Structure formats: structure tokens, C-alpha cells
């Protein structure tokens, strides 16, 4: 039947009963669509649910009076003449449409009816595919189009409108415009489509290849919901998560750019929060054309190719050619097989020899008709392993008529941390040596020592053919070595070079000498005998681990030693009670609460310890002054000490006394204890307050510095003022020599309090600089001046420039800049001077790590490969400039990514350049920030320099966050740090960092305000020193995100107290600022895991709690207790910490780039105020001083902080590198040729 012509009025409809689909319930009739006499939609409200639409409140569908069934409509000549090929898909447009069930009740296509196999149909006006006019003119009235088989999102039209396609048995229909009365049924669909569009678009356009949930949420809540005209909320995103997830999976299946969006952490987190089921990847019937709007953006993006030197390219070529696709099924035994194959080849190599011409001289031994000489390399049978030993003969000797040799051991490169990435013809010297029987020698091998060239610093970017090969690659019996390897710490260093013409005595072994010196340093060595009294011999000093301890020296002792040590000067001993005011003692004991009002509180009983708590944080070292050094009955090895106990502020049993005291402030006492030298953990330096001018400046000018002002009287539990201190106490820190009787002696024996070493700062280049956290810390140590920085994010680069106005900041792709430098260009397009070879002494940087991060699991796709390849770019900068030192930082999981292959290749590349290097994990919390943040740090030193050690922890930190070992294969590596169980100072808390900041409301946006108070704590003095010490000083960036009214209502209902989170929320209705009310959460199902409440209350909010499949109709919105959290809490640790308050006495989780109450970071609410943490609070949790400036909108400032390395960690690293520079002898025997 032909449709109406253009300009004709719409045909009037009359009510009629249709034959198809049939009416089956209560005789409900379909209603006609009459524009002239249209009245309100008839609504039937019964207690009986319709068995089709599953509703008790139903609305009848309106159908055009002259509508025809689908089979007739499709034969209309307007539609039938479009298709000439039987294989063409029949596709039309449908406008003024409605969708209904077999009872004639209007229903939504996303209401779950199709999932229940309910047949639903369409009515409306069918138009040819080329007619996109939403009006009914020229449309063919249709009814009973269907039943609908499926519906899909066809494409985006380049704007905000998404096209929905529906498939029936006979045709496909693109929905144009709903019937006015049906529009409300499309509200949810419209929201879902636009949310999906926003999520996909923002993932693809994100600066990070793996955006966080918080990043995407920030974009979503700032976009407009077209169905309501209001901004989207987090509730919208979570309630429609299943649909969004389905669209993301569909996008992945049809995207040619190979970006698996479903594997990004934002989608992973959304899946966990919402409880949505991840569909199994498989092609749907309709692939459809994907979003032209999004794809247009993708096509504009150009992926940078890594600029590499030939040496770096040669190392990484195979790795990145395969897109990091290392076979994870390969077992670790392959390395042993590789080593075995090498030695099988060696042993099978035949060497020509002339046995008639053999002469054995002094210091030689005959073996199998061959002569073994000193300094010759051999392969020896290994009695404890199938892998033979490699050794260099140091000397020969005989025992019981057997010829033996003492050899220095070497290790094949495959056996080191380099593993399968190593050079098969490289070996490494070890610090170990052993004796062997000559008969166990298996083979003589040719080994040469590779010594760096004199022009090593100029060899960057050399052609491979210009780099001298150390061995003949065709000779499998030929090896080389250049570095010494420490298998415990994973350190590669140059072995000691002997001075020319050095006379080596017979039977000499440098390894044996070093080992003997090391063992000797472990035994105390007494010096300067004073007197003997009653079989007790007193001495003035002793030496232990190369450190000298004297009478009057202050020492670190093992924690809590005074609980067990015997007193020396008190007869009536009182039991000592250790006060632990720095501990966050849990106050989460189950209280008697009304579970009707607080239905989720019971989940707290399922949690042992609050994250961010200091309950398991160890105590710092005890501090004491040595009063006497002695041994009894001539037992010189059992050295004992009499020490004076010094109290820390946190050990004074006065409530909150330590909170506002300096962390390095002590209290003098008259308590004396007897301890042994084994209790000593290190040396420290203490001064009386009057002997120093500025305690803060003095304390920060050198390591391990403490001061005291008063005395603590243990017997009376009182603090005594400095005026009552004895004169001997006031001498402390005057640098005078005193014996155990406090008698003055010669001035030439002053006690020395060391300061941090100072050097001429190195010229530094910071790559991937961000806002400059790492380089700022290194500058604070005095190691470098950041002359240059490279950062492609213009806002982060702006922050770097604001804080380093003298630096040249390149806001461009690092690969492009390196290409210019390698081609000899002096300036870039902005006329900025490019650093030249020989100008850069130091390089630091952290190649973007989203592909490796524990929080960021995305590791594939073209853009991710580009990011990963920035490791190659960074190492190419190193090879080109050849700095004296460099530091590379990355996330902890860098060490384990791709079965540690990236770490191995990085170290392989560094050692091939000729650098000494080491790797390890540091915890930022150990260096004075109230945050757990573990980072992998790779340090390297050029030939001729000394490889630095890792800094010792300064502050104790939570044990659960202090696992700093690195597992590579079956081997665990650790750093050189000896402070493993404790540290010199107590942990830093949130109170230490934030308690002086003024109160601000949710959404505070005033960038400059006044402090309103002086600094309260030691840390705050450091943050505000020297310019912001006053209450009237200006505080910048104390601003916070503006949360939605519903989120704000929840935050206000979270109790103020440690451990509070969403489980403390009441189940109640609340009036929001816009006048609307929240809903009360309904518990509708039995929770088979958690049972019933104390009064038989249900605890499930979805039928999945009873073990069934999730029902979308169980979802609830706008509730104070977010429906999604109890819905999925059973399988996600009860979502502990979401909407959680930080504890004043605790610490922050790893600062991420966007604080959200339901984000993965968890606790982001202020301890007392009803808001999320501010920019300045996040900056302080990272250790940034208040004078540090951030740049851009608030979200960018959070990102700059979250991506930064805590400056205090950089400072500690800088001090260690300075120590290494200072240790370098002025006239060192050069390792160069």
C-alpha cells in the first residue's frame, strides 16, 4: 500500500483490534494514534504483573489506523525497488516508532524482555534508507514489525546522535524518531548510548595509553546527558556499565587499530564496581560501522617511531619487532639449557697442539699434555651442579702430592640477571674464589678483558662496525669480560685496576684479600686502652664495619632493646612501658549498632587491618650515648657497652606529645644500660640545642642528626627543663673529646659531626620530566642543576618551567629532539639550544610506564607500543650523550613485565654501552612522605666513576608495603640496604603533613589563600621553610574537586574517625541541594555468603547474592549506599576503603592522578572535612614543598602530582651519588685503554 504524499495530513487513526500479535491478557486493546483528539495515555495499574513486559503499571501502544503488517509493507514499490540483488541486506528507516509486547504494552528494548525470550514488535512509519526526514510524510504506516531478533548500535553520525539498528526476520530498520508518547522509553537507551560514546571516545583520546577509572569518570561527569539536559553522574555510569562494557567489547572486535579497550584499567575497575559480566569475545551477527566521530580522531593521531642509536636498536630490535610478545610458556630451565649448550660447544671444540714442544716452567702445571699457567682461563667440573665453573688461575699449590690451583670464579652471562638476553660470549668476574684439583679441569678457554676506549665518552651513536668486537664471533672457544657481577645485589661494576708495574707477590688473590678485609670489619677492633679494674678492661674506642665508635659517640640500637637490657645505674628497677603514640591502633571493634539503619556495617568485621594504618609499622631504632667500652675476664671478643638512653618524643607517656614535636628531637636521661656491640645498628650524631643555631637547618645539613633540649625523668614520668640539665649534658655537640669520666682531653681529638658532601653540580638533562619531581629532589641534594628538560605535555612542562626558570624546557616529542641532536642540529624549530655531546653530565627520567604499572595493565596496541618503546628512546639518549651518571625510574612492576624481559634487555643495553649499573626498589615512605609508593630505580655510572649504593631508609614504614625484593626467574635480588627491619626515625603520618592547612569546602577553587596558622609539625616546617613560615603567608593550590550533590551527601554522612568508609553509611533518604530526594536501598534477596541480619534482615540487593544470575531489574539508583558496592562486595574484599577517610595517624595509598571516592586508590576523603583531598594535600603526600608550583586546571595538577617521583626519594639518591663521586680517588688508575 502506498504511503501518503508530501503535504497530505496524517491519516486519522481509529481503534481496532489486531489479529497479530494476539491479545492474551485481560482483553487489553491497542489504542489508535489520533492527533486531533489525543488524550493522556491510558495506564493500567494492577497488582498483577504482565507476563510479557513484567510490569504492573502498563501503557498501551498507539498504532496508525492504516498500518499494515511487515510482510505487506516490505512489498510496497517505494521500498521494493531499492534492492536489485538478492544478497543485499534489506534496510530501511523507521520513524514515529514505538515498541511493544504481545499484550500491546509499550516497553523498552533494553528492559531485559529480549533476554527473557519475550517477543516484541515495532510500529511506526517505514521509509527508504535514503530518507532521513523524521516526519511521517512519505512514510508507510506499519505494525507488527517483528518479532525483533536483535538490536545494535550502528554508528555515530559525527555529532552527538547515535543510530540504532533493529533486526527482524525480514529486514533491518534504523530508528529515526520515536513516537512522542514513546520517547520516555528511549531515555535509558539514549543515556547508555551517549555514555558508551563518551567512554570510548575518552579512552582513545586520553594522553595515557591506559587511563584510570578516575580519568574517564572525570570526563563523563563533565558531559551532558541528552536525555535530561543535566550532567552525567557516576551513578549513571555504574548503572549502565553492562551496556557500556558490551559496546567496548564490540568496538574492540571491529577496530583495525588493535586497541583492546576492554583491557584498560578503567574498564576493569568499572566492571568490578558494577558487577557487570564481561561478554565472551566473539563476533556478533552485526559488526556495523563503528563510530566515525571517534575514528576521525584516531586517524589524526600519528604514532611516533622511536629514535634510536645503532647500538640500542641492535639490542632491542628483536624485542620490539615482536611487540613484546615473548612466549610466557617458556620455562626458566631454558637459561640452564643455554649455558649447557655453550659449554658443550666449548668442550667439543678441538684445539691443535704440538705435544713434542711442551715445556713446563715455574708457576705452570702440565695438564693433558697442555701447559696451565697463572692468569689462564679454564672450565672446571662442578661437583654441585651440571653447569661447569669458569675460573682464572691465580696460583698453583700442592697438597698430598696433588696438583691444585686457586682460581677466581667467573659467571657466564646467561647465569646473571641478563639471562637469555646476554651475549653468549661474555662472562663476568665474581668476588668469589675457590681451590680446585687440576684433574677436574675440563677445558682451556680464550678470554680477553674488554677495556673501555679512551674516547669512550665520544662513542655515542657510533656505527656498529666502528665498535670494536672484543672476540672472534666464529670461535666458540673465545670469550671476553669487562665487568664484575654481584649475584646478591645484581650489581655490575668494573673490577679493580692495578697500577702499572704493580708487583704481585706469590700466592696473591685479590678476592681473598677483599674477603679477609670484609670478615675483619665484622669483628670489633679495640683501640686506646684506658684502664683495668676488677678484671674489667676499659677502652676508649673500637672499630666495627669500618665505623669508629668512641666514648661519647651516639649509636642506633635495635628497637626495644631497653625492654630486655640490664640497667647499670639503678638498683630498684621499674618495669618499662613502651608508649607507641605513632601507631594507629585500630578502633574498629564491632560496636552495637542498628543494622536496619547501618545495614553494611557488619562487613567491617570481615576486615583485619585497615589499609593505610600504621598498626604493623615497626619502631625506629633506639638511640643511646656510649659511656664506656669494656670487656670482662680478658674476653676481647665479647665487647660490652654502658650506654645512656635517649628518649624520643613518641616514647614520652604524655598524650599527643609527639604529634607536634620534631621527629629528631630527643630527651636526655640519666638511665644507663648494659648492651653488647651486636645490638648496634649504626652511628648517629646528637647535639644540645644551645650548641646549634637553627635546629631545622642544622638537622637537614647532614645525615643522622638529632638534638635535645630537655631531660626526661623516668622515675617520676616528668619532663625537666634545660636549665636543670647537668653540665655534662650541655657539652653534647660541642665537638669536644671526653672520656667515660667526662674529663677534657687534647683538642686534636674532636668529635666530628659530618655534613652532606658538596660538589660542583653536574649539568643535568631530565627526560619525560613531568613537573620535575625527580630532578627537584636531585637538585635539593646538590648533585645536579637541571639545565634541560623534555616533556611533551605542555601543562606539565609549564609547571617544570615555573619551578626551574633557568632551565631550557623542550615541549616536544623526545624522539624528534634526539633526531635533531643526532643529525648535528644546534637549535630546534623554537630556536632553543639543543644540548651537544659532552655538555650533559647527568640524565634522569622515567619512560612512561602505563604498560607496566600494577594499576595499569594495558600493554598492547599501537599507542601502547609507542609508549613502551620510549624505553628505547631513553636509552638512546644515554648512548648518544654518554653522561657520567644516569638514573632511570619506573613502576615496581617494570621488573616483572613480560617475565622480566624488559628489565633484562634494559640492563643488557646499559652494560653493552660499557656502563656500570644496578637495580633495586625503593619505598618513598622510607624517605619522609606519608604515602606508600614503591619505585624501581636503575642507577648507572660511566667507566672510571664509582657506582653508587642505594640510600638507607630514613623513616620506618608499614611492613606490608615494604617488600623491596625483585624476583627475576627463580632468583630474588635485593638492594645493598642494611636497615631492613627498622630505620633511624619514626614513620611520617597524614597529620604530620596536613594538619596546619586551613579548612576548605567541597569544590574549593580559590588558588591562593592564607595559611591562618604557623607550621605545627616537623614536616610542615620543612614544607614551608623558609618563605612560608608565618600564618599570614600565601598558600597556593589548596583546592579540591567539586563533587556531585549525591556524592557530597554521602561524604557528609561518612563518620569522622579512623577506618570510616562506605560501610558506615546509613540507609536513609536525604534531601539534596536541588530539592530532590535520594532513595532508600532495598534489600530484596538472601545473601548465601553473609546470611541474615541479627533480626532476620535480608542482605542481598540482587538475585546473584542467592547464587543466581544477575537480574538487571534489581539495579537501584540514587541511593546513599551505592547499590553497586553491596552488589559486588562479596567478591571484592567488601570494597574496603571506598568512600573512606584517611586516618590522621596513617598514610596515603599511592597518590594517583585523579582522586575519586570510588576509585582504586580508595581512601581519598579528608580525615575530618567532607571533601576529597586537595591538590596541595596530594602534593605534600608526595613530598613537594609548598613553594612548588603546579600548572593548569585542577585535574591536570592532580595528574602532574600523581605521575611525579617524590622529591625526597630523589634527594636521598642524590646524596648517595655524591658520596660515590667523593669516594673517587683524585688520581685513579684509569680503566680506559
JSON list of C-alpha atoms in Angstrom, two decimals, residues 402-405 436-441:
[
{"chain": "A", "resi": 402, "resn": "UNK", "atom": "CA", "xyz": [98.09, -33.45, 44.28]},
{"chain": "A", "resi": 403, "resn": "UNK", "atom": "CA", "xyz": [98.38, -30.52, 41.93]},
{"chain": "A", "resi": 404, "resn": "UNK", "atom": "CA", "xyz": [95.83, -27.89, 42.80]},
{"chain": "A", "resi": 405, "resn": "UNK", "atom": "CA", "xyz": [95.02, -24.37, 41.74]},
{"chain": "A", "resi": 436, "resn": "UNK", "atom": "CA", "xyz": [90.31, -26.93, 42.54]},
{"chain": "A", "resi": 437, "resn": "UNK", "atom": "CA", "xyz": [92.00, -30.18, 41.73]},
{"chain": "A", "resi": 438, "resn": "UNK", "atom": "CA", "xyz": [93.85, -29.97, 38.41]},
{"chain": "A", "resi": 439, "resn": "UNK", "atom": "CA", "xyz": [92.34, -33.25, 37.29]},
{"chain": "A", "resi": 440, "resn": "UNK", "atom": "CA", "xyz": [88.89, -31.59, 37.32]},
{"chain": "A", "resi": 441, "resn": "UNK", "atom": "CA", "xyz": [89.89, -29.11, 34.62]}
]
